[in-house]
Amino acid sequence: MHWGLVKHCLKASSVVRSGPFAVKREQRCWPVGPFHRRCYQLPLAMNIGLSASLGARHPSTPLTPVACPTSTASHHELCLHKPVMVKEIVQHLSPKPGQVFLDMTFGAGGHTKAILSQAPDISVFALDRDPVAYGIAQQVSETYHGRIQPLLGRFSQLADLLAASGVEADTFDGIVIDAGCSSMQFDMPCRGFALSQDGPLDMRMDGNRYPDMPTAADVVNALDQHSLASILRIYGEERHAKKIAAAVVQARSIYPITRTQQLASIVAGAFPGAAAYARKDLLQRSAHVATKTFQALRIFVNDELNELLKGLKAADTFLKARGCLVALTFHSLEDRVVKRFLHNIDFSESPNLSARQKIRQGLRKETENVGTGLPQMKALGWSSIQKKVLTPDSQEIQENPRGRSAKLRSAIKL
C-alpha cells in the first residue's frame, strides 16, 4: 500500500469516523474509571486527531501480501465451522412457508441454512462484507436453487444493495445479525485477525476490496501513543492501555510492526513473564494478554460499532411490522449498542442514568404524551421476546468454545 494513500485515508477517517458519538481528544469526553462498564454513551467512533498523529514517518517494510484460499475445496473447508445458537435463532424467527428473511452476516451460511431447512419455499437475502463469505454464499445459492440472494457489502451499504435488488421497505419477515468477526476469519492467518497464528497484521473484514483502507499495521505504525492508548482503552476496555501503547511506540521506533505474532510479543513484553497468560476467559482458560489489543484494533479498523448501528437502523426500515429481529453479539460493546437501540435509549445522552432508568424515563414520557396531540415516543417500537439476554447453554459451549461469550437479543417490530 502506498503510504501517501494511507496518510490520506487515515486523515479522512478523522471525519468519517466522527458522528454523534465521537470522542474528541481535546474534550476528553470518553468514559473512564469503574463507571465505564455501565456507560451508555459508549463512543461508536473516535475523532482523535489522526491526521496530527501521523507525522512523516514511512515504514521501511510494507505489509506482506499473503494469498487467501479462494478455491472450492478451501471454501468447503471453511464451511465446517459451527454457527452459534442456531436453535434459539430459528425458534425466535419461527420461519413459515413463503416467508423472506435477511441474514446480515452470512459468514459460512450456518444460520441461513438452518432457516431454509424449515420450509422448501423460504428465501433468504444473504449479506456479508467479506468477499470470501460472499463467494461461499454464491456457491450455496446454487445448491438451494436460487433461494439465496447473495449481497456483498457493509451494513451501511445495505439499503442501496437491497434497493438495487428491487427490495422495498417492510419486506422481510425476519432479520438476523451475527455481529463481530467470523470463525473462518480467525482461522485464516492471512487475514491477520488471530494472534495465535502468524500472519500479516491486516484485520480488514473487506479484504482487498478497498486497497486504500488502512490496515491494523498502518494504525499501530502511524498513530501517536495517546491515540493508540485511547483506542485500546475504549474499544478493547484494556486497563493497561497506556503501558501497551508505550511498548508499541518504543518497538516500532526500531522496526515496523507488520505481523500478528510480532505485535502479540510486543504486548506481552510490556508485562512480567508470568502475566502473558495470567488472564482467564469465561471458561477459566488462559487468555493471552494481547487479546483485548487485537479486539480494539479490529473494531477500530473496521468501524464495527458505527456499522452495527447503521445495520440496526436498516433492519428497522426493511423489517415488516410484527417481524422479528435477532441480534447475536460477542462482547459488551456490541451488546450495549443493540440494547440501547431496541430500548430507544438516546445515544447522545450523558451516561448519568442506568439502562433501566432510561427505559422507565422513556415510557413515562410516552405516557405523558398520550392524548396531548404530541408525537409519542418510539420507546415501544420494539417488543422484546425474552426478558433477559440469552447465552449459550453449557453443552453448546463445550462443543463450540468460541461461542462462549455470545449474547442473543430478539425483538418484534411493532
XYZ file of N, CA and C in Angstrom, residues 1-17 49-57 210-215 218 222-223:
105
model
N 0.846 -1.195 0.000
C 0.000 0.000 0.000
C 0.882 1.246 0.000
N 0.563 2.180 -0.873
C 1.328 3.405 -0.953
C 1.070 4.234 0.299
N 2.154 4.685 0.962
C 1.996 5.357 2.244
C 1.253 6.677 2.117
N 1.347 7.316 0.973
C 0.589 8.542 0.775
C -0.905 8.291 0.842
N -1.340 7.153 0.282
C -2.745 6.802 0.343
C -3.164 6.489 1.770
N -2.263 5.843 2.511
C -2.556 5.531 3.902
C -2.768 6.816 4.688
N -1.873 7.797 4.483
C -1.990 9.065 5.196
C -3.303 9.745 4.842
N -3.635 9.708 3.544
C -4.873 10.355 3.115
C -6.079 9.675 3.741
N -6.069 8.347 3.757
C -7.216 7.602 4.274
C -7.362 7.786 5.776
N -6.247 7.795 6.497
C -6.302 7.991 7.934
C -6.741 9.412 8.277
N -6.318 10.377 7.450
C -6.781 11.743 7.669
C -8.291 11.816 7.486
N -8.769 11.148 6.441
C -10.202 11.166 6.177
C -10.977 10.494 7.294
N -10.346 9.498 7.937
C -11.067 8.758 8.976
C -11.405 9.624 10.166
N -10.664 10.725 10.365
C -10.978 11.613 11.475
C -12.314 12.297 11.255
N -12.763 12.315 9.992
C -14.076 12.876 9.694
C -15.098 11.758 9.545
N -14.749 10.717 8.767
C -15.687 9.639 8.505
C -16.103 8.947 9.793
N -15.179 8.824 10.739
C -15.482 8.095 11.956
C -15.905 9.014 13.094
N -7.997 13.037 16.204
C -6.915 13.779 15.564
C -5.911 12.880 14.878
N -6.393 11.962 14.039
C -5.490 11.008 13.400
C -4.472 11.707 12.505
N -4.924 12.723 11.795
C -4.014 13.370 10.855
C -2.837 14.012 11.579
N -3.083 14.528 12.780
C -1.991 15.133 13.532
C -1.054 14.091 14.104
N -1.533 12.840 14.169
C -0.729 11.786 14.772
C 0.202 11.107 13.782
N 0.017 11.364 12.496
C 0.736 10.584 11.503
C 2.209 10.948 11.388
N 2.477 12.228 11.329
C 3.859 12.618 11.121
C 4.327 12.249 9.728
N 5.635 12.248 9.528
C 6.192 11.955 8.202
C 6.878 10.609 8.160
N 6.689 9.793 9.202
C 7.408 8.536 9.270
C 6.868 7.571 8.219
N -11.088 -2.585 -0.703
C -10.736 -1.168 -0.613
C -9.230 -1.064 -0.330
N -8.413 -1.045 -1.379
C -6.959 -1.045 -1.179
C -6.452 0.136 -0.369
N -7.167 1.249 -0.372
C -6.721 2.429 0.357
C -7.095 2.398 1.835
N -7.879 1.420 2.236
C -8.316 1.338 3.631
C -7.145 0.937 4.512
N -6.870 1.685 5.588
C -5.729 1.360 6.459
C -5.900 0.004 7.131
N -4.806 -0.697 7.265
C -4.786 -1.965 7.972
C -4.438 -1.720 9.439
N -0.987 -0.358 9.640
C -0.922 1.084 9.403
C -1.266 1.858 10.666
N 1.370 4.276 12.697
C 1.163 5.687 12.340
C 0.700 6.551 13.499
N -0.130 6.017 14.379
C -0.733 6.855 15.409
C 0.221 7.105 16.570
